[in-house]
Amino acid sequence: FDEVFPRALFERLSRGLGPQFWKAHSFGGFFSYAHDLANDDTALGEAARRLRSTLAPIFARLGRARTFEWWAHERLPGAGHQLHFDSADEGAEPLRHPIVSVVVFFDAVGGPTLVTSQRPSDRRLKLRDPAAAAIYPRPNRCLAFPGDLAHCVLPAVAARPGDRRRTLMIAFWDKPLCTAHSTN
């Protein structure tokens, strides 16, 4: 989906994931944030609700989403990301996947996100039609797919010095990812 967000919202999201965000987070591993879909009045909440309404006709179960989880990446264009499945509590059994996973691109930089037709329940390689799709970055482009599909980022062949591949990922869940706890 191209131009999925109104320009003003896209620019707010892009500014929010600008240099100050990366300086504050000094990305050194995976982290994500979970929010109640109905009660989040931030730009991210607005973006998640817009995505849900846009994608609901395609992904019927999306109407059951109650929580959205988000995380972001800023990578060198030549850096890929390993093939994986999105899941809650990595390594825990049974596997629990989001209803839908979404990638929002901020720049036309870096390699494509490759989404395959492989699911964790497949006991051997199954080639469905289509077997995979490669979606290239473009500002305000959104890629959405069932949350139990294997996917990765392919490295870019060429890039300009100083370029970064910035993406926002949003996963929609029908149950909360965690319970509230006290910090006392």
PDB file of C-alpha atoms in Angstrom:
ATOM      1  CA  PHE A   1       0.000   0.000   0.000  1.00  0.00           C
ATOM      2  CA  ASP A   2       1.479   3.313  -1.037  1.00  0.00           C
ATOM      3  CA  GLU A   3       0.591   6.600   0.647  1.00  0.00           C
ATOM      4  CA  VAL A   4      -1.160   4.700   3.425  1.00  0.00           C
ATOM      5  CA  PHE A   5      -1.001   7.646   5.829  1.00  0.00           C
ATOM      6  CA  PRO A   6      -2.006  11.274   5.277  1.00  0.00           C
ATOM      7  CA  ARG A   7       1.110  13.375   4.753  1.00  0.00           C
ATOM      8  CA  ALA A   8       0.887  15.120   8.153  1.00  0.00           C
ATOM      9  CA  LEU A   9       0.661  11.822  10.055  1.00  0.00           C
ATOM     10  CA  PHE A  10       3.496  10.267   8.047  1.00  0.00           C
ATOM     11  CA  GLU A  11       5.706  13.276   8.786  1.00  0.00           C
ATOM     12  CA  ARG A  12       4.891  13.082  12.521  1.00  0.00           C
ATOM     13  CA  LEU A  13       5.855   9.404  12.562  1.00  0.00           C
ATOM     14  CA  SER A  14       9.029  10.091  10.590  1.00  0.00           C
ATOM     15  CA  ARG A  15      10.075  12.921  12.918  1.00  0.00           C
ATOM     16  CA  GLY A  16       9.309  10.736  15.935  1.00  0.00           C
ATOM     17  CA  LEU A  17      11.754   8.133  14.620  1.00  0.00           C
ATOM     18  CA  GLY A  18      14.405  10.696  13.771  1.00  0.00           C
ATOM     19  CA  PRO A  19      17.906  11.140  15.230  1.00  0.00           C
ATOM     20  CA  GLN A  20      16.632  11.947  18.744  1.00  0.00           C
ATOM     21  CA  PHE A  21      14.800   8.594  18.946  1.00  0.00           C
ATOM     22  CA  TRP A  22      17.879   6.635  17.894  1.00  0.00           C
ATOM     23  CA  LYS A  23      20.152   8.588  20.214  1.00  0.00           C
ATOM     24  CA  ALA A  24      17.810   7.943  23.161  1.00  0.00           C
ATOM     25  CA  HIS A  25      17.438   4.256  22.390  1.00  0.00           C
ATOM     26  CA  SER A  26      20.973   3.486  21.137  1.00  0.00           C
ATOM     27  CA  PHE A  27      19.681   0.342  19.490  1.00  0.00           C
ATOM     28  CA  GLY A  28      21.631  -2.624  20.789  1.00  0.00           C
ATOM     29  CA  GLY A  29      19.087  -5.418  20.549  1.00  0.00           C
ATOM     30  CA  PHE A  30      15.407  -6.083  20.128  1.00  0.00           C
ATOM     31  CA  PHE A  31      12.857  -4.120  22.120  1.00  0.00           C
ATOM     32  CA  SER A  32       9.208  -3.349  21.491  1.00  0.00           C
ATOM     33  CA  TYR A  33       6.304  -1.504  23.038  1.00  0.00           C
ATOM     34  CA  ALA A  34       2.707  -2.733  23.417  1.00  0.00           C
ATOM     35  CA  HIS A  35      -0.331  -0.440  23.547  1.00  0.00           C
ATOM     36  CA  ASP A  36      -4.078  -0.780  23.929  1.00  0.00           C
ATOM     37  CA  LEU A  37      -5.423  -0.091  20.442  1.00  0.00           C
ATOM     38  CA  ALA A  38      -8.535   1.738  21.655  1.00  0.00           C
ATOM     39  CA  ASN A  39      -6.841   3.934  24.259  1.00  0.00           C
ATOM     40  CA  ASP A  40      -3.707   5.330  22.658  1.00  0.00           C
ATOM     41  CA  ASP A  41      -3.915   8.966  21.577  1.00  0.00           C
ATOM     42  CA  THR A  42      -0.379   9.201  20.172  1.00  0.00           C
ATOM     43  CA  ALA A  43       0.601   9.380  16.505  1.00  0.00           C
ATOM     44  CA  LEU A  44       1.413   5.663  16.740  1.00  0.00           C
ATOM     45  CA  GLY A  45      -2.074   4.906  18.043  1.00  0.00           C
ATOM     46  CA  GLU A  46      -3.612   6.938  15.228  1.00  0.00           C
ATOM     47  CA  ALA A  47      -1.417   5.115  12.700  1.00  0.00           C
ATOM     48  CA  ALA A  48      -2.348   1.701  14.122  1.00  0.00           C
ATOM     49  CA  ARG A  49      -6.086   2.456  14.013  1.00  0.00           C
ATOM     50  CA  ARG A  50      -5.777   3.763  10.428  1.00  0.00           C
ATOM     51  CA  LEU A  51      -3.905   0.610   9.413  1.00  0.00           C
ATOM     52  CA  ARG A  52      -6.511  -1.587  11.088  1.00  0.00           C
ATOM     53  CA  SER A  53      -9.388   0.107   9.253  1.00  0.00           C
ATOM     54  CA  THR A  54      -7.510   0.052   5.917  1.00  0.00           C
ATOM     55  CA  LEU A  55      -6.459  -3.595   6.231  1.00  0.00           C
ATOM     56  CA  ALA A  56      -9.593  -5.089   7.864  1.00  0.00           C
ATOM     57  CA  PRO A  57     -11.294  -5.837   4.508  1.00  0.00           C
ATOM     58  CA  ILE A  58      -8.255  -7.954   3.546  1.00  0.00           C
ATOM     59  CA  PHE A  59      -7.523  -9.592   6.915  1.00  0.00           C
ATOM     60  CA  ALA A  60     -10.876 -10.596   8.442  1.00  0.00           C
ATOM     61  CA  ARG A  61      -9.433 -11.416  11.892  1.00  0.00           C
ATOM     62  CA  LEU A  62      -7.989  -7.905  12.221  1.00  0.00           C
ATOM     63  CA  GLY A  63     -11.303  -6.680  13.632  1.00  0.00           C
ATOM     64  CA  ARG A  64     -10.485  -8.718  16.763  1.00  0.00           C
ATOM     65  CA  ALA A  65      -7.240  -6.833  17.387  1.00  0.00           C
ATOM     66  CA  ARG A  66      -7.098  -5.260  20.855  1.00  0.00           C
ATOM     67  CA  THR A  67      -3.385  -4.551  21.202  1.00  0.00           C
ATOM     68  CA  PHE A  68      -0.719  -3.259  18.883  1.00  0.00           C
ATOM     69  CA  GLU A  69       2.989  -3.780  19.374  1.00  0.00           C
ATOM     70  CA  TRP A  70       5.558  -1.584  17.672  1.00  0.00           C
ATOM     71  CA  TRP A  71       9.277  -1.514  17.169  1.00  0.00           C
ATOM     72  CA  ALA A  72      11.589   0.266  14.773  1.00  0.00           C
ATOM     73  CA  HIS A  73      14.840  -0.358  12.957  1.00  0.00           C
ATOM     74  CA  GLU A  74      17.454   1.908  11.474  1.00  0.00           C
ATOM     75  CA  ARG A  75      20.004  -0.062   9.473  1.00  0.00           C
ATOM     76  CA  LEU A  76      22.753   0.478   6.994  1.00  0.00           C
ATOM     77  CA  PRO A  77      21.336  -0.271   3.529  1.00  0.00           C
ATOM     78  CA  GLY A  78      23.658  -3.229   3.002  1.00  0.00           C
ATOM     79  CA  ALA A  79      22.596  -4.875   6.256  1.00  0.00           C
ATOM     80  CA  GLY A  80      19.884  -7.470   5.948  1.00  0.00           C
ATOM     81  CA  HIS A  81      17.878  -9.137   8.700  1.00  0.00           C
ATOM     82  CA  GLN A  82      17.622 -12.887   9.169  1.00  0.00           C
ATOM     83  CA  LEU A  83      14.638 -14.983   8.139  1.00  0.00           C
ATOM     84  CA  HIS A  84      12.229 -15.188  11.074  1.00  0.00           C
ATOM     85  CA  PHE A  85       8.635 -15.405  12.277  1.00  0.00           C
ATOM     86  CA  ASP A  86       7.089 -12.673  14.418  1.00  0.00           C
ATOM     87  CA  SER A  87       5.998 -14.167  17.732  1.00  0.00           C
ATOM     88  CA  ALA A  88       5.271 -13.331  21.346  1.00  0.00           C
ATOM     89  CA  ASP A  89       7.726 -14.538  23.966  1.00  0.00           C
ATOM     90  CA  GLU A  90      10.393 -15.730  21.527  1.00  0.00           C
ATOM     91  CA  GLY A  91      11.113 -19.417  22.074  1.00  0.00           C
ATOM     92  CA  ALA A  92       8.083 -20.072  24.306  1.00  0.00           C
ATOM     93  CA  GLU A  93       5.659 -22.840  23.445  1.00  0.00           C
ATOM     94  CA  PRO A  94       3.116 -22.828  22.015  1.00  0.00           C
ATOM     95  CA  LEU A  95       4.080 -20.250  19.431  1.00  0.00           C
ATOM     96  CA  ARG A  96       1.789 -17.245  19.333  1.00  0.00           C
ATOM     97  CA  HIS A  97       1.857 -14.970  16.287  1.00  0.00           C
ATOM     98  CA  PRO A  98       0.271 -11.600  15.609  1.00  0.00           C
ATOM     99  CA  ILE A  99      -2.890 -11.484  13.525  1.00  0.00           C
ATOM    100  CA  VAL A 100      -1.145  -9.203  11.036  1.00  0.00           C
ATOM    101  CA  SER A 101       2.388  -7.813  10.835  1.00  0.00           C
ATOM    102  CA  VAL A 102       3.005  -4.477   9.125  1.00  0.00           C
ATOM    103  CA  VAL A 103       6.187  -2.797   7.897  1.00  0.00           C
ATOM    104  CA  VAL A 104       6.095   0.956   7.267  1.00  0.00           C
ATOM    105  CA  PHE A 105       8.966   2.332   5.167  1.00  0.00           C
ATOM    106  CA  PHE A 106      10.258   5.866   5.736  1.00  0.00           C
ATOM    107  CA  ASP A 107      12.881   6.071   3.007  1.00  0.00           C
ATOM    108  CA  ALA A 108      13.588   4.589  -0.430  1.00  0.00           C
ATOM    109  CA  VAL A 109      16.796   3.092   0.962  1.00  0.00           C
ATOM    110  CA  GLY A 110      18.020  -0.472   1.423  1.00  0.00           C
ATOM    111  CA  GLY A 111      16.960  -3.855   0.234  1.00  0.00           C
ATOM    112  CA  PRO A 112      13.452  -5.263   0.039  1.00  0.00           C
ATOM    113  CA  THR A 113      11.528  -7.056   2.738  1.00  0.00           C
ATOM    114  CA  LEU A 114      10.979 -10.607   1.531  1.00  0.00           C
ATOM    115  CA  VAL A 115       7.814 -12.333   2.771  1.00  0.00           C
ATOM    116  CA  THR A 116       7.539 -16.058   2.137  1.00  0.00           C
ATOM    117  CA  SER A 117       4.577 -18.403   2.242  1.00  0.00           C
ATOM    118  CA  GLN A 118       6.255 -20.564   4.918  1.00  0.00           C
ATOM    119  CA  ARG A 119       4.505 -21.009   8.263  1.00  0.00           C
ATOM    120  CA  PRO A 120       5.924 -22.559  11.457  1.00  0.00           C
ATOM    121  CA  SER A 121       3.375 -25.355  11.160  1.00  0.00           C
ATOM    122  CA  ASP A 122       4.901 -26.461   7.838  1.00  0.00           C
ATOM    123  CA  ARG A 123       6.841 -29.662   8.492  1.00  0.00           C
ATOM    124  CA  ARG A 124       8.770 -29.301   5.240  1.00  0.00           C
ATOM    125  CA  LEU A 125       9.252 -26.663   2.582  1.00  0.00           C
ATOM    126  CA  LYS A 126       5.888 -25.861   1.010  1.00  0.00           C
ATOM    127  CA  LEU A 127       5.873 -23.745  -2.091  1.00  0.00           C
ATOM    128  CA  ARG A 128       2.538 -22.050  -2.315  1.00  0.00           C
ATOM    129  CA  ASP A 129       1.631 -19.690  -5.109  1.00  0.00           C
ATOM    130  CA  PRO A 130       3.133 -17.185  -4.731  1.00  0.00           C
ATOM    131  CA  ALA A 131       6.058 -18.624  -2.774  1.00  0.00           C
ATOM    132  CA  ALA A 132       7.426 -15.201  -1.817  1.00  0.00           C
ATOM    133  CA  ALA A 133       7.159 -11.487  -2.521  1.00  0.00           C
ATOM    134  CA  ALA A 134       9.875  -8.837  -2.304  1.00  0.00           C
ATOM    135  CA  ILE A 135       8.619  -5.372  -1.364  1.00  0.00           C
ATOM    136  CA  TYR A 136      11.075  -2.513  -1.902  1.00  0.00           C
ATOM    137  CA  PRO A 137      11.267   0.511   0.407  1.00  0.00           C
ATOM    138  CA  ARG A 138       9.515   3.701  -0.578  1.00  0.00           C
ATOM    139  CA  PRO A 139       8.427   6.562   1.702  1.00  0.00           C
ATOM    140  CA  ASN A 140       4.924   6.038   3.138  1.00  0.00           C
ATOM    141  CA  ARG A 141       4.717   2.498   1.767  1.00  0.00           C
ATOM    142  CA  CYS A 142       3.217  -0.166   3.985  1.00  0.00           C
ATOM    143  CA  LEU A 143       3.605  -3.924   3.687  1.00  0.00           C
ATOM    144  CA  ALA A 144       1.085  -6.122   5.551  1.00  0.00           C
ATOM    145  CA  PHE A 145       1.032  -9.909   5.852  1.00  0.00           C
ATOM    146  CA  PRO A 146      -0.306 -12.652   8.138  1.00  0.00           C
ATOM    147  CA  GLY A 147       1.841 -12.603  11.275  1.00  0.00           C
ATOM    148  CA  ASP A 148       2.808 -16.268  11.022  1.00  0.00           C
ATOM    149  CA  LEU A 149       4.693 -15.980   7.714  1.00  0.00           C
ATOM    150  CA  ALA A 150       8.494 -16.195   7.565  1.00  0.00           C
ATOM    151  CA  HIS A 151      10.127 -12.983   6.384  1.00  0.00           C
ATOM    152  CA  CYS A 152      13.475 -11.194   6.230  1.00  0.00           C
ATOM    153  CA  VAL A 153      15.239  -8.139   4.855  1.00  0.00           C
ATOM    154  CA  LEU A 154      17.527  -8.636   1.870  1.00  0.00           C
ATOM    155  CA  PRO A 155      20.668  -6.487   1.747  1.00  0.00           C
ATOM    156  CA  ALA A 156      20.827  -3.671  -0.786  1.00  0.00           C
ATOM    157  CA  VAL A 157      23.343  -3.932  -3.595  1.00  0.00           C
ATOM    158  CA  ALA A 158      24.303  -0.248  -3.663  1.00  0.00           C
ATOM    159  CA  ALA A 159      23.745   2.731  -1.407  1.00  0.00           C
ATOM    160  CA  ARG A 160      24.957   6.280  -0.880  1.00  0.00           C
ATOM    161  CA  PRO A 161      27.216   7.004   2.093  1.00  0.00           C
ATOM    162  CA  GLY A 162      25.201   8.054   5.129  1.00  0.00           C
ATOM    163  CA  ASP A 163      21.951   6.434   3.951  1.00  0.00           C
ATOM    164  CA  ARG A 164      19.892   4.511   6.502  1.00  0.00           C
ATOM    165  CA  ARG A 165      16.959   2.143   6.034  1.00  0.00           C
ATOM    166  CA  ARG A 166      14.314   3.243   8.573  1.00  0.00           C
ATOM    167  CA  THR A 167      11.241   1.127   9.212  1.00  0.00           C
ATOM    168  CA  LEU A 168       8.430   0.979  11.730  1.00  0.00           C
ATOM    169  CA  MET A 169       6.877  -2.407  12.453  1.00  0.00           C
ATOM    170  CA  ILE A 170       3.400  -2.769  13.902  1.00  0.00           C
ATOM    171  CA  ALA A 171       1.950  -6.123  14.945  1.00  0.00           C
ATOM    172  CA  PHE A 172      -1.733  -6.526  15.785  1.00  0.00           C
ATOM    173  CA  TRP A 173      -2.693  -8.936  18.579  1.00  0.00           C
ATOM    174  CA  ASP A 174      -6.066 -10.247  19.734  1.00  0.00           C
ATOM    175  CA  LYS A 175      -4.809 -10.644  23.333  1.00  0.00           C
ATOM    176  CA  PRO A 176      -2.527  -8.449  25.427  1.00  0.00           C
ATOM    177  CA  LEU A 177       1.157  -9.279  25.200  1.00  0.00           C
ATOM    178  CA  CYS A 178       1.803  -8.758  28.897  1.00  0.00           C
ATOM    179  CA  THR A 179       0.054  -7.891  32.102  1.00  0.00           C
ATOM    180  CA  ALA A 180       0.575  -4.738  34.100  1.00  0.00           C
ATOM    181  CA  HIS A 181       3.007  -5.010  36.988  1.00  0.00           C
ATOM    182  CA  SER A 182       4.147  -2.839  39.827  1.00  0.00           C
ATOM    183  CA  THR A 183       7.539  -1.162  39.758  1.00  0.00           C
ATOM    184  CA  ASN A 184       7.744  -0.874  43.576  1.00  0.00           C
TER     185      ASN A 184
END
